[in-house]
Amino acid sequence: MDDYEKIRFNHFNKRLNILVEEFNNKDIIMELNKAIIDEDFDSVNICKTKIEILNIKYERKEVEYIKFKDKFSIAYLLPHNFQTGGLKILLNQANFLNKRGHKVTLYSHLPMMSWFKTECDYRQVKEDVELYRAVIPCDIVIAGYYDLIVDALMAPAPLKYYMSQGDFYIFEWNDIQPIIRNTAYTAYNLPIRILTVSSIMQKKIKELFNRKSILIPNAVDDTVFYPIKKRIEPPFKILIVGSDSLKFKGHDDIIKALYELKEEGYAFSVLWATQTIPSKIYYEGRLNIQYSISPTEDELARLYRESHIYISGSYYEAFSLPPLEAMASGCCVITSDNEGVKEYAVHNKNCLMYEKGNIRDLKDKIKTLINSPYIRRKLRINGMKTAKNYTFNRTIELLESEFNRAKNNIIYYL
């Protein structure tokens, strides 16, 4: 574990301890503020009744100044600087908000990332200082991971959000350690407005935490991910994206399917864009995988454009960004049938979908694309049409609309 990973881990543990304490000492005022945010008026009345019975002193506050603003100062609290789809979404949101006249500042304990070009003010916070203490007073604060809700609540900003993009604790809820389950539950039930990326996530957040959430779909930067006019002809290039350390991504299934197709005589090359060198050797002599380690956004977009097929093997996803990036770049998509990708992916229209974990089904879908120029062309055209519905201009308009709605009703109790 390197020094920066230790810093991240230490602050994560500090926040977990705060959440454990909150879990064990539920605060009725916190419950009241949460109910106000969710516009759950029955719960508001119940909380007020409890407060009166317990004779708890409280004070009503309403924020007025922000009602008259249409451009905001915004703080993003970043969980790390690793090359992940979730962080990429936060960084792109920040960039596009900045372009539209908002003043956006990024806060992290880790150095600025080299793989992404940010246009916002980036502040690396000293390792022994909590993030919220470094935040300059602003209008809006957005937490990038559930533990950072702790810092968001203490940051000097009247509007507080958490951008929930899904993770293992959502999709493996019944199997995770009790401390993670309890702290995640506590964090989601703190008085913070929750944004999320897909309808499946809205459903999960309601089921697991009984919280309302606002849908802000993921998007693709069409100035980076775009098609080329003339497609490269075979021999075929097949692209994989992501770290093999994340087992739920299904990379082992993809590699096994490709190896078996090679053994059957199919000709193609394999490209793999990943944050780090894979932890094990994957049939190197037979597949001859070409790795692109921690590519920049421009380099990743070029890999999509140069590839004929992109394969996603995830067992679960909240949204699944890479297939959409591939579609925007004119690359045919084969994806597992996880719930998140179904937010935009339709089998035999803009992608071919296979049963997750079913290697035979995956092989059949790869063979279909290799053997059918007609299907490749159909998927490519429809994929590009789909991607045009997921631009950052649209996403940021939804985000601004939420800010402007919420600014008129910032009421809380102390």
PDB file of N, CA and C in Angstrom, residues 21-36 43-59 189-191 412-414:
ATOM      1  N   GLU A  21     -20.842   5.658  15.090  1.00  0.00           N
ATOM      2  CA  GLU A  21     -21.353   6.403  16.246  1.00  0.00           C
ATOM      3  C   GLU A  21     -22.762   6.916  15.983  1.00  0.00           C
ATOM      4  N   GLU A  22     -22.972   7.429  14.759  1.00  0.00           N
ATOM      5  CA  GLU A  22     -24.296   7.930  14.391  1.00  0.00           C
ATOM      6  C   GLU A  22     -25.306   6.791  14.334  1.00  0.00           C
ATOM      7  N   PHE A  23     -24.870   5.610  13.839  1.00  0.00           N
ATOM      8  CA  PHE A  23     -25.745   4.435  13.769  1.00  0.00           C
ATOM      9  C   PHE A  23     -26.234   4.047  15.165  1.00  0.00           C
ATOM     10  N   ASN A  24     -25.347   4.166  16.132  1.00  0.00           N
ATOM     11  CA  ASN A  24     -25.677   3.770  17.503  1.00  0.00           C
ATOM     12  C   ASN A  24     -26.432   4.853  18.273  1.00  0.00           C
ATOM     13  N   ASN A  25     -26.423   6.075  17.751  1.00  0.00           N
ATOM     14  CA  ASN A  25     -27.075   7.190  18.445  1.00  0.00           C
ATOM     15  C   ASN A  25     -27.906   7.995  17.448  1.00  0.00           C
ATOM     16  N   LYS A  26     -28.991   7.417  16.993  1.00  0.00           N
ATOM     17  CA  LYS A  26     -29.806   8.072  15.974  1.00  0.00           C
ATOM     18  C   LYS A  26     -30.369   9.390  16.514  1.00  0.00           C
ATOM     19  N   ASP A  27     -30.224  10.443  15.722  1.00  0.00           N
ATOM     20  CA  ASP A  27     -30.577  11.801  16.128  1.00  0.00           C
ATOM     21  C   ASP A  27     -31.925  12.169  15.512  1.00  0.00           C
ATOM     22  N   ILE A  28     -32.900  12.501  16.352  1.00  0.00           N
ATOM     23  CA  ILE A  28     -34.235  12.817  15.868  1.00  0.00           C
ATOM     24  C   ILE A  28     -34.249  14.076  15.007  1.00  0.00           C
ATOM     25  N   ILE A  29     -33.352  15.037  15.299  1.00  0.00           N
ATOM     26  CA  ILE A  29     -33.266  16.242  14.466  1.00  0.00           C
ATOM     27  C   ILE A  29     -32.751  15.877  13.075  1.00  0.00           C
ATOM     28  N   MET A  30     -31.774  14.970  13.019  1.00  0.00           N
ATOM     29  CA  MET A  30     -31.286  14.468  11.727  1.00  0.00           C
ATOM     30  C   MET A  30     -32.431  13.822  10.944  1.00  0.00           C
ATOM     31  N   GLU A  31     -33.249  13.027  11.638  1.00  0.00           N
ATOM     32  CA  GLU A  31     -34.385  12.360  10.996  1.00  0.00           C
ATOM     33  C   GLU A  31     -35.369  13.385  10.439  1.00  0.00           C
ATOM     34  N   LEU A  32     -35.601  14.428  11.197  1.00  0.00           N
ATOM     35  CA  LEU A  32     -36.504  15.488  10.751  1.00  0.00           C
ATOM     36  C   LEU A  32     -35.967  16.168   9.500  1.00  0.00           C
ATOM     37  N   ASN A  33     -34.695  16.515   9.492  1.00  0.00           N
ATOM     38  CA  ASN A  33     -34.100  17.171   8.323  1.00  0.00           C
ATOM     39  C   ASN A  33     -34.129  16.265   7.097  1.00  0.00           C
ATOM     40  N   LYS A  34     -33.902  14.971   7.293  1.00  0.00           N
ATOM     41  CA  LYS A  34     -33.971  14.022   6.175  1.00  0.00           C
ATOM     42  C   LYS A  34     -35.385  13.973   5.606  1.00  0.00           C
ATOM     43  N   ALA A  35     -36.387  13.927   6.471  1.00  0.00           N
ATOM     44  CA  ALA A  35     -37.777  13.870   6.020  1.00  0.00           C
ATOM     45  C   ALA A  35     -38.159  15.127   5.240  1.00  0.00           C
ATOM     46  N   ILE A  36     -37.632  16.283   5.658  1.00  0.00           N
ATOM     47  CA  ILE A  36     -37.895  17.534   4.934  1.00  0.00           C
ATOM     48  C   ILE A  36     -37.302  17.462   3.528  1.00  0.00           C
ATOM     49  N   SER A  43     -43.564  11.680   7.865  1.00  0.00           N
ATOM     50  CA  SER A  43     -42.406  11.515   8.753  1.00  0.00           C
ATOM     51  C   SER A  43     -42.032  12.827   9.435  1.00  0.00           C
ATOM     52  N   VAL A  44     -42.207  13.942   8.716  1.00  0.00           N
ATOM     53  CA  VAL A  44     -41.947  15.257   9.324  1.00  0.00           C
ATOM     54  C   VAL A  44     -42.830  15.441  10.558  1.00  0.00           C
ATOM     55  N   ASN A  45     -44.108  15.132  10.414  1.00  0.00           N
ATOM     56  CA  ASN A  45     -45.037  15.296  11.536  1.00  0.00           C
ATOM     57  C   ASN A  45     -44.716  14.346  12.686  1.00  0.00           C
ATOM     58  N   ILE A  46     -44.327  13.111  12.349  1.00  0.00           N
ATOM     59  CA  ILE A  46     -43.962  12.138  13.384  1.00  0.00           C
ATOM     60  C   ILE A  46     -42.746  12.626  14.161  1.00  0.00           C
ATOM     61  N   CYS A  47     -41.739  13.117  13.419  1.00  0.00           N
ATOM     62  CA  CYS A  47     -40.520  13.618  14.073  1.00  0.00           C
ATOM     63  C   CYS A  47     -40.825  14.803  14.984  1.00  0.00           C
ATOM     64  N   LYS A  48     -41.654  15.718  14.504  1.00  0.00           N
ATOM     65  CA  LYS A  48     -41.986  16.892  15.315  1.00  0.00           C
ATOM     66  C   LYS A  48     -42.739  16.488  16.586  1.00  0.00           C
ATOM     67  N   THR A  49     -43.601  15.490  16.452  1.00  0.00           N
ATOM     68  CA  THR A  49     -44.325  14.993  17.627  1.00  0.00           C
ATOM     69  C   THR A  49     -43.364  14.393  18.648  1.00  0.00           C
ATOM     70  N   LYS A  50     -42.405  13.604  18.165  1.00  0.00           N
ATOM     71  CA  LYS A  50     -41.402  13.003  19.054  1.00  0.00           C
ATOM     72  C   LYS A  50     -40.583  14.083  19.751  1.00  0.00           C
ATOM     73  N   ILE A  51     -40.209  15.110  18.984  1.00  0.00           N
ATOM     74  CA  ILE A  51     -39.405  16.201  19.543  1.00  0.00           C
ATOM     75  C   ILE A  51     -40.170  16.916  20.662  1.00  0.00           C
ATOM     76  N   GLU A  52     -41.468  17.135  20.434  1.00  0.00           N
ATOM     77  CA  GLU A  52     -42.282  17.801  21.451  1.00  0.00           C
ATOM     78  C   GLU A  52     -42.428  16.931  22.697  1.00  0.00           C
ATOM     79  N   ILE A  53     -42.657  15.630  22.488  1.00  0.00           N
ATOM     80  CA  ILE A  53     -42.809  14.709  23.622  1.00  0.00           C
ATOM     81  C   ILE A  53     -41.529  14.664  24.450  1.00  0.00           C
ATOM     82  N   LEU A  54     -40.385  14.649  23.745  1.00  0.00           N
ATOM     83  CA  LEU A  54     -39.096  14.577  24.431  1.00  0.00           C
ATOM     84  C   LEU A  54     -38.621  15.939  24.932  1.00  0.00           C
ATOM     85  N   ASN A  55     -39.405  16.978  24.576  1.00  0.00           N
ATOM     86  CA  ASN A  55     -39.083  18.352  25.003  1.00  0.00           C
ATOM     87  C   ASN A  55     -37.675  18.767  24.555  1.00  0.00           C
ATOM     88  N   ILE A  56     -37.356  18.442  23.289  1.00  0.00           N
ATOM     89  CA  ILE A  56     -36.054  18.793  22.719  1.00  0.00           C
ATOM     90  C   ILE A  56     -36.126  20.217  22.163  1.00  0.00           C
ATOM     91  N   LYS A  57     -35.165  21.041  22.515  1.00  0.00           N
ATOM     92  CA  LYS A  57     -35.102  22.404  22.003  1.00  0.00           C
ATOM     93  C   LYS A  57     -34.529  22.390  20.588  1.00  0.00           C
ATOM     94  N   TYR A  58     -35.175  23.109  19.686  1.00  0.00           N
ATOM     95  CA  TYR A  58     -34.659  23.181  18.324  1.00  0.00           C
ATOM     96  C   TYR A  58     -34.984  24.538  17.719  1.00  0.00           C
ATOM     97  N   GLU A  59     -34.295  24.840  16.628  1.00  0.00           N
ATOM     98  CA  GLU A  59     -34.456  26.137  15.962  1.00  0.00           C
ATOM     99  C   GLU A  59     -34.606  25.910  14.462  1.00  0.00           C
ATOM    100  N   ASN A 189     -29.017   7.585   5.202  1.00  0.00           N
ATOM    101  CA  ASN A 189     -30.146   8.119   5.955  1.00  0.00           C
ATOM    102  C   ASN A 189     -29.828   9.414   6.686  1.00  0.00           C
ATOM    103  N   LEU A 190     -28.687   9.996   6.377  1.00  0.00           N
ATOM    104  CA  LEU A 190     -28.380  11.325   6.886  1.00  0.00           C
ATOM    105  C   LEU A 190     -29.087  12.375   6.025  1.00  0.00           C
ATOM    106  N   PRO A 191     -29.276  13.589   6.529  1.00  0.00           N
ATOM    107  CA  PRO A 191     -30.033  14.609   5.797  1.00  0.00           C
ATOM    108  C   PRO A 191     -29.241  15.211   4.636  1.00  0.00           C
ATOM    109  N   TYR A 412     -34.009  23.787   7.469  1.00  0.00           N
ATOM    110  CA  TYR A 412     -33.483  22.735   8.333  1.00  0.00           C
ATOM    111  C   TYR A 412     -33.594  23.169   9.786  1.00  0.00           C
ATOM    112  N   TYR A 413     -33.431  22.184  10.644  1.00  0.00           N
ATOM    113  CA  TYR A 413     -33.581  22.423  12.078  1.00  0.00           C
ATOM    114  C   TYR A 413     -32.277  22.115  12.797  1.00  0.00           C
ATOM    115  N   LEU A 414     -31.997  22.896  13.828  1.00  0.00           N
ATOM    116  CA  LEU A 414     -30.793  22.717  14.641  1.00  0.00           C
ATOM    117  C   LEU A 414     -31.183  22.380  16.081  1.00  0.00           C
TER     118      LEU A 414
END
